[in-house]
Coordinates of C-alpha atoms and ligand atoms in Angstrom, one line a residue:
M1 CA -41.0 -28.3 -31.6
N2 CA -40.7 -25.3 -29.3
K3 CA -38.2 -22.5 -29.5
G4 CA -35.9 -24.2 -27.0
S5 CA -35.1 -27.0 -29.4
E6 CA -33.7 -24.4 -31.9
F7 CA -31.0 -23.7 -29.4
S8 CA -30.5 -27.4 -28.5
R9 CA -29.3 -28.9 -31.8
R10 CA -26.3 -26.8 -32.7
G11 CA -25.3 -26.2 -29.1
F12 CA -25.5 -29.9 -28.3
L13 CA -23.4 -30.9 -31.3
K14 CA -20.7 -28.4 -30.4
T15 CA -20.7 -29.2 -26.7
M16 CA -20.5 -32.9 -27.2
A17 CA -17.8 -32.6 -29.8
A18 CA -15.9 -30.6 -27.2
V19 CA -16.6 -33.0 -24.4
G20 CA -15.6 -35.9 -26.7
A21 CA -12.3 -34.3 -27.3
A22 CA -11.9 -33.8 -23.6
L23 CA -12.6 -37.4 -22.9
T24 CA -10.0 -38.5 -25.4
L25 CA -7.4 -36.4 -23.6
N26 CA -8.4 -37.5 -20.1
P27 CA -11.4 -39.3 -18.8
T28 CA -11.7 -37.3 -15.5
I29 CA -11.9 -33.7 -14.7
N30 CA -8.4 -33.1 -13.2
K31 CA -7.0 -30.1 -11.4
V32 CA -5.8 -27.6 -14.0
S33 CA -4.1 -24.3 -14.1
A34 CA -6.6 -21.6 -14.5
A35 CA -3.9 -19.4 -16.1
N36 CA -4.2 -21.3 -19.4
T37 CA -7.0 -19.4 -20.9
V38 CA -6.8 -17.3 -24.1
L39 CA -9.6 -15.3 -25.7
N40 CA -10.3 -16.7 -29.2
G41 CA -12.9 -14.2 -30.1
S42 CA -15.3 -16.8 -31.6
N43 CA -18.6 -18.0 -30.4
D44 CA -17.6 -21.7 -30.3
S45 CA -16.8 -23.7 -27.2
V46 CA -13.2 -24.8 -26.8
V47 CA -11.5 -27.4 -24.7
K48 CA -8.2 -26.4 -23.2
K49 CA -7.0 -29.3 -21.2
D50 CA -7.8 -32.0 -18.7
G51 CA -11.5 -32.2 -19.4
M52 CA -12.5 -28.6 -18.5
E53 CA -14.4 -26.9 -21.3
Y54 CA -14.2 -23.2 -21.9
R55 CA -16.8 -21.0 -23.6
V56 CA -16.9 -17.5 -24.9
L57 CA -19.5 -15.0 -23.6
G58 CA -20.1 -12.0 -25.9
S59 CA -18.3 -11.1 -29.1
G60 CA -15.8 -8.7 -30.5
K61 CA -14.3 -6.4 -27.9
A62 CA -16.9 -7.5 -25.4
A63 CA -15.9 -11.2 -25.6
M64 CA -14.8 -13.0 -22.5
E65 CA -13.6 -16.6 -22.3
V66 CA -14.7 -18.5 -19.2
S67 CA -15.0 -22.1 -17.9
A68 CA -18.3 -23.7 -19.2
L69 CA -19.5 -23.8 -15.6
G70 CA -19.0 -21.0 -13.2
L71 CA -19.4 -20.8 -9.4
G72 CA -22.1 -18.6 -7.8
C73 CA -20.6 -17.4 -4.5
M74 CA -23.9 -15.9 -3.1
G75 CA -25.0 -18.9 -1.0
M76 CA -21.6 -19.0 0.8
N77 CA -22.8 -16.3 3.2
Y78 CA -26.2 -15.0 1.9
N79 CA -29.7 -16.2 1.3
R80 CA -29.0 -20.0 1.3
S81 CA -29.4 -20.7 5.1
Q82 CA -26.4 -21.9 7.1
S83 CA -23.0 -22.2 5.5
P84 CA -19.5 -23.3 6.6
D85 CA -17.1 -20.7 8.0
K86 CA -15.1 -18.4 5.9
K87 CA -12.0 -20.5 5.8
E88 CA -13.9 -23.5 4.4
C89 CA -15.7 -21.3 1.8
I90 CA -12.4 -19.9 0.6
R91 CA -11.0 -23.5 0.4
I92 CA -14.0 -24.5 -1.8
I93 CA -13.4 -21.4 -4.1
H94 CA -9.7 -22.4 -4.4
E95 CA -10.7 -26.0 -5.2
A96 CA -12.9 -24.6 -8.0
V97 CA -9.9 -22.6 -9.4
D98 CA -7.8 -25.7 -9.2
R99 CA -10.4 -27.6 -11.2
G100 CA -10.3 -25.0 -14.0
V101 CA -13.2 -22.7 -13.0
T102 CA -12.6 -19.2 -14.2
L103 CA -16.0 -17.5 -13.6
F104 CA -17.1 -16.5 -10.1
D105 CA -20.3 -14.5 -9.4
T106 CA -21.1 -12.1 -6.6
A107 CA -23.1 -8.8 -6.2
I108 CA -23.0 -5.8 -4.0
I109 CA -26.5 -6.7 -2.5
Y110 CA -25.3 -10.2 -1.4
G111 CA -24.7 -9.7 2.3
P112 CA -25.0 -6.8 1.5
L113 CA -21.2 -6.3 0.9
R114 CA -20.1 -9.4 2.8
N115 CA -20.2 -11.7 -0.3
E116 CA -18.0 -9.4 -2.3
L117 CA -15.6 -9.2 0.6
L118 CA -15.5 -13.0 0.8
A119 CA -15.0 -13.5 -3.0
G120 CA -12.5 -10.7 -3.1
E121 CA -10.4 -12.3 -0.3
A122 CA -10.6 -15.8 -1.8
L123 CA -9.7 -14.8 -5.3
A124 CA -7.0 -12.2 -4.5
P125 CA -4.2 -14.7 -5.2
Y126 CA -5.6 -15.3 -8.7
K127 CA -6.0 -11.7 -9.7
G128 CA -5.9 -11.3 -13.5
R129 CA -6.2 -15.1 -14.0
V130 CA -9.9 -15.6 -13.1
N131 CA -13.0 -13.5 -13.7
L132 CA -14.8 -12.3 -10.6
T133 CA -18.1 -10.7 -11.8
T134 CA -20.3 -8.4 -9.6
K135 CA -23.6 -6.5 -9.9
F136 CA -24.8 -3.0 -9.1
G137 CA -28.3 -1.5 -8.9
H138 CA -29.9 -2.4 -5.6
E139 CA -29.4 0.7 -3.4
V140 CA -27.3 0.0 -0.3
I141 CA -26.9 2.6 2.4
D142 CA -24.7 2.0 5.4
G143 CA -24.4 -1.7 4.5
K144 CA -28.1 -2.2 4.2
G145 CA -30.3 -2.7 1.2
T146 CA -33.2 -0.1 1.0
G147 CA -35.3 -2.1 -1.5
R148 CA -34.9 0.7 -4.1
Q149 CA -33.0 0.7 -7.3
D150 CA -30.3 3.3 -8.1
S151 CA -28.4 3.0 -11.4
S152 CA -27.9 6.8 -11.8
R153 CA -24.4 7.7 -13.1
A154 CA -23.0 9.1 -9.9
T155 CA -24.2 6.2 -7.8
V156 CA -22.9 3.5 -10.2
R157 CA -19.5 5.2 -10.4
R158 CA -19.3 5.3 -6.6
Y159 CA -20.5 1.7 -6.4
C160 CA -17.8 0.7 -8.9
E161 CA -15.0 2.3 -6.9
E162 CA -16.3 0.6 -3.7
S163 CA -16.6 -2.8 -5.4
L164 CA -13.1 -2.6 -6.7
K165 CA -11.8 -2.2 -3.2
R166 CA -13.9 -5.0 -1.7
L167 CA -13.0 -7.3 -4.6
R168 CA -9.3 -6.3 -4.4
L169 CA -9.2 -5.7 -8.1
D170 CA -7.9 -2.9 -10.4
T171 CA -10.6 -3.6 -13.0
I172 CA -13.9 -5.5 -12.8
P173 CA -14.0 -8.2 -15.6
L174 CA -17.8 -8.0 -15.9
F175 CA -20.1 -5.5 -14.2
Y176 CA -23.8 -6.4 -14.4
Q177 CA -26.8 -4.1 -13.7
H178 CA -28.7 -6.4 -11.2
R179 CA -32.2 -5.0 -11.8
F180 CA -33.5 -2.2 -14.1
D181 CA -34.0 1.2 -12.5
P182 CA -37.3 2.8 -13.4
N183 CA -35.7 6.3 -12.8
T184 CA -32.6 5.8 -14.9
P185 CA -33.0 5.3 -18.7
V186 CA -31.1 2.3 -20.0
E187 CA -29.3 4.6 -22.4
E188 CA -27.8 6.5 -19.4
V189 CA -26.7 3.2 -17.8
A190 CA -25.0 2.1 -21.0
E191 CA -23.3 5.4 -21.4
T192 CA -22.0 5.1 -17.8
M193 CA -20.6 1.7 -18.7
N194 CA -18.8 3.2 -21.7
E195 CA -17.2 5.7 -19.4
L196 CA -16.1 3.0 -16.9
I197 CA -14.7 0.9 -19.7
R198 CA -12.8 3.8 -21.2
E199 CA -11.3 4.6 -17.7
G200 CA -10.3 0.9 -17.2
K201 CA -12.5 0.5 -14.1
I202 CA -14.4 -2.3 -15.7
Q203 CA -13.6 -4.6 -18.7
R204 CA -17.2 -5.4 -19.8
W205 CA -20.8 -5.2 -18.7
G206 CA -24.0 -7.2 -18.6
M207 CA -27.6 -7.0 -17.5
C208 CA -30.0 -9.2 -15.4
E209 CA -33.6 -10.0 -16.0
V210 CA -34.3 -7.4 -18.8
S211 CA -36.5 -7.6 -21.9
A212 CA -35.3 -8.2 -25.4
D213 CA -36.1 -4.5 -26.2
T214 CA -34.0 -3.2 -23.4
I215 CA -31.1 -5.5 -24.4
R216 CA -31.2 -4.0 -28.0
K217 CA -31.2 -0.4 -26.7
A218 CA -28.3 -1.1 -24.3
H219 CA -26.2 -3.1 -26.7
A220 CA -26.4 -0.4 -29.4
I221 CA -24.7 2.1 -27.0
C222 CA -22.2 -0.2 -25.2
P223 CA -21.9 -3.8 -26.4
L224 CA -23.1 -6.4 -23.8
T225 CA -21.0 -9.4 -22.9
A226 CA -23.8 -11.4 -21.1
I227 CA -27.3 -11.4 -19.9
Q228 CA -27.8 -13.1 -16.6
S229 CA -31.4 -14.3 -15.9
E230 CA -33.1 -17.2 -14.3
Y231 CA -33.2 -20.3 -16.6
H232 CA -33.6 -23.9 -15.8
L233 CA -36.0 -26.8 -16.5
M234 CA -38.6 -25.3 -14.2
H235 CA -38.4 -21.7 -15.6
R236 CA -37.9 -21.3 -19.3
L237 CA -39.3 -17.8 -19.8
V238 CA -36.2 -16.6 -21.7
E239 CA -36.9 -19.1 -24.5
E240 CA -40.4 -17.5 -25.0
N241 CA -39.8 -13.8 -24.5
G242 CA -37.2 -13.3 -27.1
V243 CA -34.2 -12.9 -24.7
L244 CA -32.3 -16.0 -25.9
D245 CA -33.1 -15.3 -29.6
T246 CA -31.8 -11.7 -29.1
C247 CA -28.6 -12.9 -27.4
K248 CA -28.0 -15.3 -30.3
E249 CA -28.7 -12.6 -32.9
L250 CA -26.5 -10.0 -31.3
G251 CA -23.7 -12.3 -30.2
I252 CA -24.3 -11.8 -26.4
G253 CA -23.6 -14.6 -24.0
F254 CA -26.1 -15.9 -21.5
V255 CA -25.5 -16.9 -17.9
P256 CA -28.4 -18.8 -16.3
Y257 CA -28.6 -18.0 -12.6
S258 CA -30.1 -20.4 -10.0
P259 CA -29.6 -23.2 -12.6
L260 CA -30.7 -25.8 -10.0
N261 CA -33.8 -23.7 -9.2
R262 CA -32.2 -22.6 -5.9
G263 CA -31.1 -26.2 -5.1
F264 CA -34.6 -27.8 -5.7
L265 CA -33.4 -29.7 -8.8
G266 CA -30.6 -31.2 -6.8
G267 CA -33.1 -33.3 -4.9
C268 CA -32.0 -32.5 -1.4
I269 CA -34.9 -30.1 -0.7
N270 CA -38.5 -31.2 0.0
E271 CA -41.7 -30.1 1.7
Y272 CA -40.1 -30.7 5.2
T273 CA -37.1 -28.6 4.5
V274 CA -36.8 -25.7 7.0
F275 CA -35.1 -22.5 5.7
D276 CA -33.3 -20.1 7.9
V277 CA -35.8 -17.2 8.0
N278 CA -32.9 -14.8 8.8
N279 CA -30.7 -15.8 5.9
D280 CA -32.7 -17.5 3.1
N281 CA -35.1 -15.9 0.7
R282 CA -36.6 -19.2 -0.3
H283 CA -39.1 -19.2 2.5
T284 CA -40.6 -16.0 0.9
L285 CA -41.0 -17.6 -2.6
P286 CA -44.3 -19.2 -3.7
R287 CA -42.4 -22.1 -5.3
F288 CA -40.8 -23.0 -2.0
Q289 CA -43.9 -23.3 0.0
P290 CA -44.5 -26.9 1.3
E291 CA -47.5 -27.6 -1.0
A292 CA -45.6 -26.4 -4.1
M293 CA -42.5 -28.4 -3.2
R294 CA -44.6 -31.5 -2.7
A295 CA -46.2 -31.2 -6.1
N296 CA -42.9 -30.1 -7.9
T297 CA -41.1 -33.2 -6.5
R298 CA -42.5 -35.0 -9.6
I299 CA -40.1 -32.9 -11.7
V300 CA -37.1 -33.9 -9.6
N301 CA -38.2 -37.5 -9.9
E302 CA -38.2 -37.1 -13.7
L303 CA -34.6 -35.9 -13.6
Q304 CA -33.6 -38.7 -11.3
N305 CA -35.2 -41.3 -13.5
F306 CA -33.4 -39.8 -16.5
G307 CA -30.1 -39.9 -14.7
R308 CA -30.4 -43.3 -13.2
T309 CA -29.6 -45.3 -16.4
R310 CA -26.9 -42.8 -17.3
G311 CA -25.1 -42.6 -14.0
M312 CA -26.0 -39.0 -13.6
T313 CA -27.5 -37.2 -10.5
S314 CA -30.4 -34.8 -10.9
S315 CA -28.1 -31.8 -10.6
Q316 CA -26.0 -33.1 -13.4
V317 CA -29.1 -33.6 -15.5
A318 CA -30.3 -30.1 -14.8
L319 CA -26.9 -28.5 -15.6
G320 CA -26.3 -30.8 -18.7
W321 CA -29.6 -29.8 -20.1
L322 CA -28.6 -26.1 -19.9
L323 CA -25.1 -26.6 -21.3
H324 CA -26.5 -28.4 -24.4
K325 CA -28.8 -25.6 -25.3
A326 CA -26.0 -23.4 -26.8
P327 CA -22.2 -23.0 -26.6
W328 CA -22.6 -19.4 -25.4
I329 CA -24.6 -20.5 -22.2
V330 CA -22.6 -20.7 -19.0
P331 CA -24.5 -21.7 -15.8
I332 CA -23.3 -20.6 -12.4
P333 CA -24.5 -23.1 -9.8
G334 CA -23.8 -22.2 -6.2
T335 CA -22.7 -24.6 -3.4
T336 CA -21.1 -24.7 0.0
K337 CA -19.9 -28.2 -0.4
E338 CA -16.8 -29.6 -2.2
S339 CA -18.7 -32.8 -3.0
H340 CA -21.4 -30.8 -4.8
L341 CA -18.8 -28.7 -6.6
L342 CA -17.1 -31.8 -8.0
E343 CA -20.4 -33.4 -8.8
N344 CA -21.5 -30.3 -10.7
L345 CA -18.2 -30.0 -12.7
H346 CA -18.4 -33.7 -13.6
T347 CA -21.5 -32.8 -15.7
L348 CA -19.0 -32.0 -18.5
A349 CA -17.9 -35.6 -18.7
F350 CA -21.3 -37.1 -19.8
N351 CA -22.4 -37.8 -23.3
V352 CA -26.2 -37.5 -23.8
T353 CA -27.8 -37.5 -27.3
D354 CA -29.8 -34.7 -28.6
S355 CA -32.9 -36.8 -28.9
D356 CA -32.5 -37.9 -25.2
W357 CA -32.4 -34.3 -24.1
E358 CA -35.5 -33.5 -26.1
A359 CA -37.3 -36.5 -24.6
L360 CA -36.4 -35.3 -21.1
E361 CA -37.6 -31.8 -21.9
M362 CA -40.9 -33.0 -23.2
A363 CA -41.4 -35.3 -20.2
V364 CA -40.7 -32.4 -17.8
A365 CA -42.9 -29.9 -19.8
K366 CA -45.9 -32.2 -19.2
I367 CA -45.7 -31.7 -15.4
P368 CA -47.2 -28.4 -14.3
V369 CA -44.9 -26.3 -12.2
V370 CA -46.7 -25.2 -9.0
G371 CA -46.0 -21.8 -7.5
D372 CA -44.6 -18.6 -9.0
R373 CA -40.8 -18.1 -8.9
Y374 CA -41.1 -14.7 -7.1
N375 CA -43.5 -13.0 -4.8
A376 CA -45.3 -9.8 -6.0
E377 CA -42.6 -7.5 -4.6
Q378 CA -39.7 -9.3 -6.3
Q379 CA -41.6 -9.7 -9.5
K380 CA -42.0 -5.9 -9.8
Q381 CA -38.2 -5.6 -10.0
V382 CA -38.0 -7.8 -13.0
G383 CA -38.0 -5.9 -16.3
Y384 CA -40.5 -7.8 -18.4
Ligands
LIG401 N1 -28.7 -12.1 -11.2 C1 -29.6 -12.5 -10.2 O1 -30.6 -11.8 -10.0 C2 -29.3 -13.7 -9.4 C3 -30.3 -14.2 -8.6 C4 -30.0 -15.3 -7.8 C5 -28.7 -15.9 -7.9 N2 -27.8 -15.4 -8.7 C6 -26.5 -16.0 -8.8 O2 -26.6 -17.4 -9.2 C7 -25.9 -18.2 -8.3 C8 -26.6 -19.5 -8.1 O3 -27.9 -19.3 -7.7 P1 -28.6 -20.0 -6.4 O4 -27.7 -20.2 -5.3 O5 -29.8 -19.1 -6.2 O6 -29.2 -21.3 -7.0 P2 -28.6 -22.7 -7.5 O7 -27.3 -22.6 -8.0 O8 -29.7 -23.2 -8.4 O9 -28.7 -23.6 -6.3 C9 -27.9 -23.5 -5.2 C10 -28.3 -24.5 -4.1 O10 -28.2 -25.8 -4.7 C11 -27.5 -26.7 -3.8 N3 -26.7 -27.5 -4.6 C12 -25.6 -27.2 -5.4 N4 -25.1 -28.3 -6.0 C13 -25.9 -29.3 -5.6 C14 -25.8 -30.7 -5.9 N5 -24.9 -31.2 -6.7 N6 -26.8 -31.5 -5.3 C15 -27.7 -31.0 -4.5 N7 -27.8 -29.7 -4.2 C16 -26.9 -28.9 -4.7 C17 -26.7 -25.8 -2.9 O11 -26.7 -26.3 -1.6 P3 -25.2 -26.8 -1.0 O12 -24.6 -25.6 -0.5 O13 -25.7 -27.8 0.1 O14 -24.5 -27.5 -2.1 C18 -27.4 -24.4 -2.9 O15 -28.3 -24.3 -1.8 C19 -25.7 -17.4 -7.0 O16 -24.6 -17.7 -6.3 C20 -25.6 -16.0 -7.6 O17 -24.3 -15.7 -7.9 C21 -28.1 -14.3 -9.5

């Protein structure tokens, strides 16, 4: 049994108990009012109404209750090739709110700046009722990313003020450090977060792609609400490097980004897919080269086979597997399509046994993953 299964059993039972309750109330995921959320301060998942499940990221003063699935806004105008116009993206974001989604993810570097502007405009009517999270760290000068990191106190304070304006918020519900800064000690970053929380500029904070050691140092100075790192059936590093164990021990939530492996596990991408070289980083990633995608299609086939007899799509299998791992895990799939949004949210309606998830996990683990997730330059920015 690997470390992942330690997360699976308790999380699965809680999740399925919650989903079962939801199904008793209503068999479909209906439109709900996002205003009906209350912090309960515990680490258990809770069902509010109409089939949407809510979970708690973090604990104590750092706790934040959010929908069990969030929406990643990045691909609506950055790094995921062509997308619909702004009006349609805003309509999809509003649809997500209507369906009970209360966690929306963006970052200063997405665009740069354009994605924050889009998310800010879309969610302005729901100010104070949903959580729009953003990230600092990548240096942006005159609207362009420099490729450097800057998490120094003065810069982060300035970025925070600028993000507040673009997001049309008085306070940021959760402000993540996007990548570690080799020139700014983690203790200094955590102190800056304490200042911003005291001043009411941010409510909580989180970190992306950092080691267990860094998480401990940061959390001791300013309690973390969530760690956001890549995690899905083709990339399970956080199970092995102590990050999930540390989150569990310290009561920190975990937000898996790219939960569909940048769309690959959805089954709509293959070796013939052409990415827009001007607006899609996937063409630079080893795992998205044609040879790698051809080999890795075996993994998508495994998910499709698993889903076929259960009436699930491969995306729902991928998201369901993450959700069952622990009740403090909240994936943030991105999409530009209403149909995919509804498909992904419908994941919460399925009932899969613990042993079935384990069988899937073992079947997938037997298939070698071809190609690294990042190229050398991007790998250097990850703090492991
Ligand atoms: N912290 C970090 O360093 C970091 C890094 C990357 C991403 N993120 C965050 O994570 C979010 C999600 O990541 P991501 O966009 O890289 O990857 P993802 O969520 O794994 O995949 C998104 C892709 O999957 C496709 N998709 C979504 N639902 C689908 C479905 N049901 N069937 C088939 N395809 C489907 C989307 O295409 P369609 O538009 O056609 O649906 C989109 O291109 C981002 O928006 C961002 O907020 C954070």
